[in-house]
Amino acid sequence: MGDRERFRCRNRIDAELQTYVDGFADVSDIDSLPTYVAYAALRDGRILVGDERTVEERRQRLRAEYERTEPDRERERREFIDRLARGET
């Protein structure tokens, strides 16, 4: 399935799921998300598809990657704040 069709399918699933939940629902392809977003989704979200062993392995890999890249995210955050302060954004 191509990227465009995958996107359309996820949107249809999002719309259908939204009718059954209070609040916000988002269906995401974990493999297509940045590490910090995928980590938060697996940490805080509800998994709809995937066997528990595979999901737990992915969760552990993402946690390790998230922790490994924390200094980079912090540096980027500080640089962004500095650019804001200088009026460069």
Coordinates of C-alpha atoms in Angstrom, one line a residue:
M1 CA 0.0 0.0 0.0
G2 CA 1.4 3.4 -0.9
D3 CA 1.9 6.3 1.5
R4 CA -1.2 8.2 0.2
E5 CA -3.5 5.2 0.6
R6 CA -2.1 4.4 4.0
F7 CA -2.8 8.0 5.1
R8 CA -6.4 7.8 3.7
C9 CA -7.0 4.5 5.5
R10 CA -5.7 5.9 8.8
N11 CA -8.0 8.9 8.4
R12 CA -11.0 6.7 7.9
I13 CA -10.1 4.6 10.9
D14 CA -9.5 7.8 13.0
A15 CA -13.0 9.2 12.0
E16 CA -14.7 5.9 12.8
L17 CA -12.9 5.5 16.1
Q18 CA -13.6 9.0 17.1
T19 CA -17.4 8.2 17.2
Y20 CA -16.8 5.7 20.0
V21 CA -14.5 7.7 22.3
D22 CA -14.8 10.7 24.5
G23 CA -12.0 13.1 23.7
F24 CA -9.4 12.7 21.0
A25 CA -8.5 9.6 19.1
D26 CA -5.4 9.3 16.8
V27 CA -4.4 6.2 14.8
S28 CA -0.7 6.3 14.0
D29 CA 1.7 4.0 12.2
I30 CA 4.4 3.7 14.9
D31 CA 7.1 3.1 12.3
S32 CA 6.4 6.5 10.6
L33 CA 6.6 8.6 13.8
P34 CA 9.6 10.4 15.2
T35 CA 11.1 8.6 18.2
Y36 CA 9.7 10.9 20.9
V37 CA 6.2 10.7 19.4
A38 CA 6.3 6.9 19.0
Y39 CA 7.6 6.6 22.6
A40 CA 4.8 8.7 24.0
A41 CA 2.2 6.8 21.9
L42 CA 3.4 3.4 23.3
R43 CA 3.8 4.8 26.8
D44 CA 0.5 6.6 27.0
G45 CA -1.7 5.3 24.2
R46 CA -3.7 2.2 23.6
I47 CA -2.3 -0.3 21.2
L48 CA -4.9 -1.5 18.7
V49 CA -2.9 -4.0 16.7
G50 CA 0.2 -6.1 17.5
D51 CA 1.0 -9.0 19.7
E52 CA 2.1 -8.0 23.2
R53 CA 5.6 -9.4 22.9
T54 CA 6.3 -7.5 19.7
V55 CA 4.8 -4.3 21.2
E56 CA 6.9 -4.7 24.4
E57 CA 10.1 -5.2 22.4
R58 CA 9.3 -2.1 20.4
R59 CA 8.5 -0.2 23.6
Q60 CA 11.9 -1.1 25.1
R61 CA 13.8 -0.2 21.9
L62 CA 12.0 3.2 21.7
R63 CA 12.6 3.9 25.4
A64 CA 16.3 3.3 24.9
E65 CA 16.4 5.5 21.8
Y66 CA 14.4 8.2 23.5
E67 CA 16.8 8.2 26.5
R68 CA 19.8 8.1 24.2
T69 CA 18.6 11.2 22.2
E70 CA 17.5 13.2 25.2
P71 CA 20.6 15.5 25.1
D72 CA 19.9 16.2 21.4
R73 CA 16.3 17.1 22.1
E74 CA 17.3 19.4 25.0
R75 CA 19.9 21.2 22.9
E76 CA 17.4 21.7 20.0
R77 CA 14.8 23.0 22.5
R78 CA 17.3 25.5 23.9
E79 CA 18.4 26.6 20.5
F80 CA 14.8 27.1 19.5
I81 CA 14.1 29.2 22.6
D82 CA 17.3 31.3 21.8
R83 CA 16.0 31.9 18.2
L84 CA 12.7 33.0 19.6
A85 CA 14.3 35.4 22.0
R86 CA 16.3 36.9 19.1
G87 CA 13.2 37.2 17.0
E88 CA 14.5 34.8 14.4
T89 CA 11.5 32.6 13.9

